[in-house]
Structures are given as structure tokens and as C-alpha cells.
Amino acid sequence: MRAVVQRVDGASVTVTDESGTRTVGEIVGEGLCVLVGVTHEDSAEQAERLARKLWSLRVLEGEKSCSDVNAPLLVISQFTLYGDARKGRRPTWNAAAPGPVAEPLVDEVVTRLRALGAHVETGRFGAAMRVSLTNQGPFTVLLEV
């Protein structure tokens, strides 16, 4: 399981469908925007480890964690984190888990974060999403569990 974590000062995700464009997840103020990718071998145990890591990672202002200051997280599924563009001009997605495998594991990360006490907003799995954020720092880190 792989996550790109950005320290943000606000972030949102919108989806456009037959009923129009609407915000499906939004955090205000300091928090984390987390893009989560799942590969074939990932498990619920890894989802739990990722959730614990995200909740306690000391990357906010003053080396604080989300758990220290009750900062919100915006978690968005991102299969392209397992894209491979080493050969040719077009990435392959072979390492990315298919939706029926990946969706429950992304949901498990969110469930575990909420069980730890986190306020979590989400995107919509499989949808074409537009993510807007203000990267604070800028600060971006890659996590693998």
C-alpha cells in the first residue's frame, strides 16, 4: 500500500455526474491530503498500519501529528500511484489492484482512521475527481507500508 501525503491548508474533491458538479469531500485549515494506492498483495493489516501511521505522523506545523491537534484528513483513492512508466511512452497499471480489491482496502484505511478519532473526508472511489488543495510548505512525503 502506497500513500502520497501532503500537508495542506485546506483541500477539497469534486465530482461531476448526471446531477452536476458537487463537492464530495472537503477539509478546512491545516490537515493532510492523502492519495492512497493499493496493489494486489495488500491486506487489511496494511490498511490498519497505514491509518495508524497517518494519524501519528509528525508532519504538521511544529512537528505535530493529526492526533496531536485533531487535524482532519482528506483520503482519496489513486490507482495511478502504482503506474509504471519505465518502458515506452505509456504507463502500465499492472501493479495496481482492481477495484473489487482496492476499494475495500481504501475504505478500511478510512474506517481505521475514524476509529482512532480522526475527522476524515473522502473522494468517491472510481469517479473522475478534481482535487484542489493548498500545499503548506510545500510539504509532500511518500509512505509505503
Coordinates of N, CA and C in Angstrom, one line a residue:
M1 N 0.9 -1.2 0.0 CA 0.0 0.0 0.0 C 0.9 1.2 0.0
R2 N 0.5 2.2 -0.8 CA 1.3 3.4 -1.0 C 0.5 4.6 -0.8
A3 N 1.0 5.7 -0.2 CA 0.3 6.9 0.0 C 1.2 8.1 -0.2
V4 N 0.7 9.1 -1.0 CA 1.3 10.4 -1.1 C 0.6 11.3 -0.1
V5 N 1.3 11.8 0.8 CA 0.8 12.6 1.9 C 1.2 14.1 1.7
Q6 N 0.3 15.0 1.6 CA 0.6 16.4 1.5 C 0.0 17.2 2.7
R7 N 0.9 18.0 3.3 CA 0.4 18.9 4.4 C -0.3 20.0 3.7
V8 N -1.6 20.3 4.1 CA -2.4 21.3 3.4 C -3.0 22.3 4.3
D9 N -3.3 23.4 3.7 CA -4.1 24.4 4.4 C -5.4 24.5 3.7
G10 N -6.2 23.4 3.8 CA -7.5 23.2 3.1 C -7.3 22.4 1.8
A11 N -8.3 21.5 1.6 CA -8.3 20.7 0.4 C -9.8 20.2 0.1
S12 N -10.1 20.0 -1.1 CA -11.4 19.5 -1.5 C -11.4 18.6 -2.7
V13 N -12.4 17.8 -2.9 CA -12.5 17.0 -4.1 C -13.9 17.1 -4.6
T14 N -14.1 17.4 -5.9 CA -15.4 17.5 -6.5 C -15.5 16.4 -7.6
V15 N -16.8 16.0 -7.8 CA -17.2 15.0 -8.8 C -18.3 15.6 -9.6
T16 N -18.2 15.4 -10.9 CA -19.3 15.8 -11.8 C -20.0 14.5 -12.3
D17 N -21.3 14.4 -12.2 CA -22.1 13.3 -12.7 C -23.4 13.9 -13.3
E18 N -24.3 13.0 -13.5 CA -25.6 13.4 -14.1 C -26.3 14.5 -13.3
S19 N -26.1 14.6 -12.1 CA -26.8 15.7 -11.3 C -25.9 16.9 -11.1
G20 N -24.8 17.0 -11.8 CA -24.0 18.2 -11.8 C -22.7 18.0 -11.0
T21 N -22.0 19.1 -10.8 CA -20.7 19.1 -10.1 C -21.0 19.5 -8.6
R22 N -20.4 18.6 -7.7 CA -20.6 18.9 -6.3 C -19.3 18.4 -5.5
T23 N -19.1 19.1 -4.4 CA -18.0 18.7 -3.5 C -18.4 17.5 -2.7
V24 N -17.6 16.5 -2.8 CA -17.9 15.2 -2.0 C -17.0 15.1 -0.8
G25 N -15.9 15.9 -0.7 CA -15.1 15.8 0.5 C -14.3 17.1 0.6
E26 N -14.2 17.7 1.8 CA -13.5 18.9 2.0 C -13.0 19.0 3.4
I27 N -11.8 19.5 3.5 CA -11.2 19.8 4.8 C -10.8 21.3 4.8
V28 N -11.0 22.0 6.0 CA -10.7 23.4 6.1 C -9.6 23.5 7.1
G29 N -8.6 24.4 6.8 CA -7.5 24.6 7.7 C -6.4 23.5 7.6
E30 N -5.5 23.5 8.5 CA -4.4 22.6 8.4 C -4.8 21.1 8.6
G31 N -4.3 20.3 7.7 CA -4.6 18.9 7.7 C -3.7 18.2 6.7
L32 N -4.2 16.9 6.4 CA -3.4 16.1 5.4 C -4.4 15.8 4.2
C33 N -3.8 15.9 3.0 CA -4.5 15.3 1.8 C -3.7 14.0 1.5
V34 N -4.4 12.9 1.5 CA -3.7 11.6 1.3 C -4.3 10.9 0.1
L35 N -3.4 10.6 -0.9 CA -3.7 9.8 -2.0 C -3.3 8.4 -1.8
V36 N -4.2 7.4 -1.8 CA -3.9 6.1 -1.5 C -3.9 5.1 -2.7
G37 N -2.9 4.4 -2.9 CA -2.8 3.4 -3.9 C -2.7 2.0 -3.3
V38 N -3.4 1.0 -4.0 CA -3.4 -0.4 -3.5 C -2.8 -1.3 -4.6
T39 N -2.0 -2.2 -4.1 CA -1.5 -3.2 -5.1 C -2.1 -4.6 -4.7
H40 N -1.8 -5.6 -5.5 CA -2.5 -6.9 -5.4 C -2.3 -7.6 -4.1
E41 N -1.1 -7.5 -3.5 CA -0.8 -8.2 -2.3 C -1.2 -7.5 -1.0
D42 N -1.8 -6.3 -1.1 CA -2.1 -5.6 0.1 C -3.2 -6.2 0.9
S43 N -3.3 -5.9 2.2 CA -4.2 -6.6 3.1 C -4.8 -5.6 4.1
A44 N -5.8 -6.0 4.9 CA -6.4 -5.2 5.9 C -5.4 -4.8 7.0
E45 N -4.5 -5.6 7.2 CA -3.4 -5.3 8.2 C -2.6 -4.1 7.8
Q46 N -2.3 -4.1 6.5 CA -1.5 -2.9 5.9 C -2.4 -1.7 6.0
A47 N -3.7 -1.8 5.7 CA -4.6 -0.6 5.8 C -4.6 -0.1 7.2
E48 N -4.6 -1.0 8.2 CA -4.6 -0.5 9.6 C -3.2 0.2 9.9
R49 N -2.1 -0.4 9.5 CA -0.8 0.2 9.7 C -0.7 1.6 9.1
L50 N -1.3 1.7 7.8 CA -1.2 3.0 7.2 C -2.1 4.0 7.9
A51 N -3.2 3.6 8.4 CA -4.1 4.5 9.2 C -3.4 5.0 10.4
R52 N -2.7 4.1 11.2 CA -2.0 4.5 12.4 C -0.9 5.4 12.1
K53 N -0.2 5.1 11.0 CA 1.0 6.0 10.6 C 0.5 7.4 10.2
L54 N -0.6 7.5 9.4 CA -1.1 8.8 9.0 C -1.6 9.6 10.2
W55 N -2.2 8.9 11.2 CA -2.8 9.6 12.4 C -1.7 10.1 13.3
S56 N -0.5 9.5 13.3 CA 0.6 9.8 14.2 C 1.8 10.5 13.6
L57 N 1.8 10.6 12.3 CA 2.9 11.2 11.5 C 3.1 12.6 11.9
R58 N 4.3 13.0 12.4 CA 4.6 14.3 12.9 C 5.1 15.2 11.8
V59 N 4.1 15.6 10.9 CA 4.5 16.5 9.8 C 3.8 17.8 9.7
L60 N 2.9 18.1 10.7 CA 2.2 19.3 10.7 C 3.1 20.4 11.4
E61 N 2.6 21.6 11.3 CA 3.4 22.8 11.9 C 3.8 22.4 13.3
G62 N 5.1 22.7 13.6 CA 5.6 22.5 14.9 C 5.9 21.0 15.2
E63 N 6.0 20.2 14.2 CA 6.2 18.7 14.3 C 5.1 18.1 15.1
K64 N 3.9 18.5 14.8 CA 2.7 17.9 15.4 C 2.1 16.9 14.5
S65 N 1.3 16.0 15.0 CA 0.6 15.0 14.2 C -0.9 15.4 14.2
C66 N -1.6 14.7 13.3 CA -3.1 14.9 13.2 C -3.7 14.6 14.6
S67 N -3.2 13.6 15.2 CA -3.7 13.2 16.6 C -3.4 14.2 17.6
D68 N -2.3 14.9 17.5 CA -1.9 15.9 18.5 C -2.9 17.1 18.4
V69 N -3.3 17.5 17.2 CA -4.1 18.8 17.1 C -5.4 18.5 16.5
N70 N -5.8 17.2 16.4 CA -7.1 16.9 15.8 C -7.3 17.4 14.4
A71 N -6.3 17.4 13.6 CA -6.4 17.9 12.3 C -7.1 16.9 11.4
P72 N -7.9 17.4 10.4 CA -8.6 16.5 9.5 C -7.7 15.9 8.4
L73 N -8.3 14.9 7.8 CA -7.6 14.2 6.6 C -8.6 14.1 5.5
L74 N -8.1 14.3 4.3 CA -8.9 14.0 3.1 C -8.2 12.9 2.4
V75 N -8.9 11.7 2.3 CA -8.3 10.5 1.8 C -9.0 10.2 0.4
I76 N -8.1 10.0 -0.6 CA -8.6 9.8 -2.0 C -7.9 8.6 -2.6
S77 N -8.7 7.7 -3.2 CA -8.1 6.6 -3.8 C -7.4 7.0 -5.1
Q78 N -6.2 6.4 -5.4 CA -5.4 6.8 -6.5 C -4.7 5.7 -7.1
F79 N -5.3 4.9 -8.0 CA -4.6 3.7 -8.6 C -3.4 4.1 -9.4
T80 N -3.3 5.3 -9.9 CA -2.1 5.7 -10.7 C -0.8 5.7 -9.9
L81 N -0.9 5.6 -8.5 CA 0.3 5.5 -7.7 C 1.1 4.3 -8.0
Y82 N 0.5 3.3 -8.6 CA 1.2 2.1 -9.0 C 1.4 2.0 -10.5
G83 N 1.4 3.1 -11.2 CA 1.7 3.2 -12.6 C 3.2 3.0 -12.8
D84 N 3.6 2.3 -13.9 CA 5.0 2.1 -14.2 C 5.3 2.7 -15.6
A85 N 6.1 3.7 -15.7 CA 6.4 4.3 -16.9 C 7.9 4.2 -17.3
R86 N 8.5 3.1 -16.8 CA 9.9 2.9 -17.1 C 10.2 2.5 -18.5
K87 N 9.2 1.9 -19.2 CA 9.4 1.4 -20.6 C 8.4 2.1 -21.4
G88 N 8.8 2.5 -22.6 CA 7.9 3.1 -23.6 C 7.4 4.5 -23.1
R89 N 6.3 4.9 -23.8 CA 5.7 6.2 -23.5 C 4.4 6.2 -22.8
R90 N 3.9 5.0 -22.5 CA 2.6 4.9 -21.9 C 2.7 4.1 -20.6
P91 N 2.3 4.6 -19.5 CA 2.4 3.8 -18.2 C 1.6 2.5 -18.3
T92 N 2.0 1.5 -17.5 CA 1.2 0.3 -17.3 C 0.6 0.4 -15.9
W93 N -0.5 -0.2 -15.7 CA -1.2 -0.2 -14.4 C -1.2 -1.6 -13.8
N94 N -0.4 -2.5 -14.3 CA -0.4 -3.9 -13.8 C -0.3 -4.1 -12.3
A95 N 0.5 -3.2 -11.7 CA 0.7 -3.4 -10.2 C -0.5 -2.9 -9.4
A96 N -1.3 -2.1 -10.0 CA -2.5 -1.5 -9.3 C -3.5 -2.6 -9.1
A97 N -4.1 -2.7 -7.9 CA -5.1 -3.7 -7.7 C -6.4 -3.3 -8.3
P98 N -7.2 -4.2 -8.8 CA -8.5 -3.9 -9.4 C -9.5 -3.3 -8.4
G99 N -10.5 -2.6 -8.8 CA -11.5 -2.0 -7.9 C -12.0 -2.9 -6.8
P100 N -12.5 -4.1 -7.2 CA -13.0 -5.0 -6.1 C -12.0 -5.3 -5.0
V101 N -10.7 -5.3 -5.3 CA -9.7 -5.5 -4.2 C -9.4 -4.2 -3.5
A102 N -9.2 -3.1 -4.3 CA -8.7 -1.8 -3.8 C -9.7 -1.1 -3.0
E103 N -11.0 -1.0 -3.4 CA -12.0 -0.2 -2.8 C -12.2 -0.6 -1.3
P104 N -12.3 -1.9 -1.0 CA -12.5 -2.2 0.4 C -11.2 -1.9 1.3
L105 N -10.1 -1.9 0.7 CA -8.9 -1.6 1.5 C -8.7 -0.1 1.7
V106 N -9.1 0.7 0.7 CA -9.1 2.2 0.9 C -10.2 2.5 2.0
D107 N -11.3 1.9 1.9 CA -12.4 2.1 2.9 C -11.9 1.6 4.3
E108 N -11.1 0.6 4.4 CA -10.5 0.1 5.6 C -9.6 1.2 6.3
V109 N -8.8 1.9 5.4 CA -7.9 2.9 5.9 C -8.8 4.0 6.6
V110 N -9.9 4.4 5.9 CA -10.8 5.4 6.4 C -11.4 5.0 7.7
T111 N -11.9 3.8 7.7 CA -12.6 3.2 8.9 C -11.7 3.2 10.1
R112 N -10.4 2.8 9.9 CA -9.4 2.7 10.9 C -9.1 4.1 11.4
L113 N -8.9 5.1 10.5 CA -8.6 6.4 10.9 C -9.8 7.0 11.8
R114 N -11.0 6.7 11.4 CA -12.1 7.2 12.2 C -12.2 6.5 13.5
A115 N -11.8 5.3 13.6 CA -11.8 4.6 14.9 C -10.8 5.1 15.8
L116 N -9.7 5.7 15.3 CA -8.7 6.4 16.1 C -9.1 7.7 16.5
G117 N -10.2 8.3 16.0 CA -10.7 9.6 16.4 C -10.6 10.6 15.3
A118 N -10.1 10.3 14.2 CA -9.8 11.3 13.1 C -11.1 11.7 12.4
H119 N -11.1 13.0 12.0 CA -12.2 13.5 11.1 C -11.6 13.3 9.7
V120 N -12.3 12.4 9.0 CA -11.9 12.0 7.6 C -13.0 12.3 6.6
E121 N -12.5 13.0 5.6 CA -13.4 13.3 4.4 C -12.8 12.4 3.3
T122 N -13.6 12.1 2.2 CA -13.1 11.2 1.2 C -13.5 11.7 -0.2
G123 N -12.9 11.1 -1.2 CA -13.3 11.3 -2.6 C -14.4 10.2 -2.8
R124 N -14.6 9.9 -4.1 CA -15.5 8.8 -4.5 C -14.8 7.8 -5.3
F125 N -14.7 6.6 -4.8 CA -13.9 5.6 -5.5 C -14.3 5.4 -6.9
G126 N -13.4 5.4 -7.8 CA -13.6 5.1 -9.3 C -14.2 6.3 -10.1
A127 N -14.5 7.4 -9.4 CA -15.0 8.6 -10.1 C -13.9 9.4 -10.7
A128 N -14.3 10.2 -11.7 CA -13.3 11.2 -12.2 C -13.4 12.4 -11.2
M129 N -12.4 12.6 -10.5 CA -12.4 13.6 -9.4 C -11.5 14.8 -9.8
R130 N -11.8 16.0 -9.2 CA -11.0 17.1 -9.3 C -10.6 17.5 -7.9
V131 N -9.3 17.4 -7.6 CA -8.8 17.7 -6.3 C -8.1 19.1 -6.3
S132 N -8.5 19.9 -5.3 CA -8.0 21.2 -5.1 C -7.4 21.3 -3.7
L133 N -6.2 21.8 -3.6 CA -5.6 21.9 -2.3 C -4.5 23.1 -2.3
T134 N -4.3 23.5 -1.1 CA -3.2 24.4 -0.9 C -2.1 23.7 -0.1
N135 N -1.0 23.3 -0.8 CA 0.0 22.6 -0.2 C 0.8 23.5 0.7
Q136 N 0.9 23.2 2.0 CA 1.5 24.1 3.0 C 3.0 23.7 3.1
G137 N 3.9 24.6 2.8 CA 5.3 24.3 2.9 C 6.1 24.7 1.7
P138 N 5.9 24.0 0.6 CA 5.2 22.8 0.3 C 5.8 21.6 1.0
F139 N 4.9 20.7 1.4 CA 5.4 19.5 2.1 C 4.7 18.3 1.6
T140 N 5.4 17.3 1.0 CA 4.9 16.1 0.4 C 5.8 15.0 0.8
V141 N 5.2 13.9 1.2 CA 6.0 12.7 1.6 C 5.3 11.4 1.0
L142 N 6.1 10.4 0.7 CA 5.6 9.2 0.2 C 5.7 8.1 1.3
L143 N 4.6 7.4 1.6 CA 4.6 6.4 2.6 C 4.4 5.0 1.9
E144 N 5.1 4.0 2.3 CA 4.7 2.6 1.9 C 4.7 1.7 3.1
V145 N 3.6 1.0 3.2 CA 3.5 0.0 4.3 C 3.3 -1.4 3.8

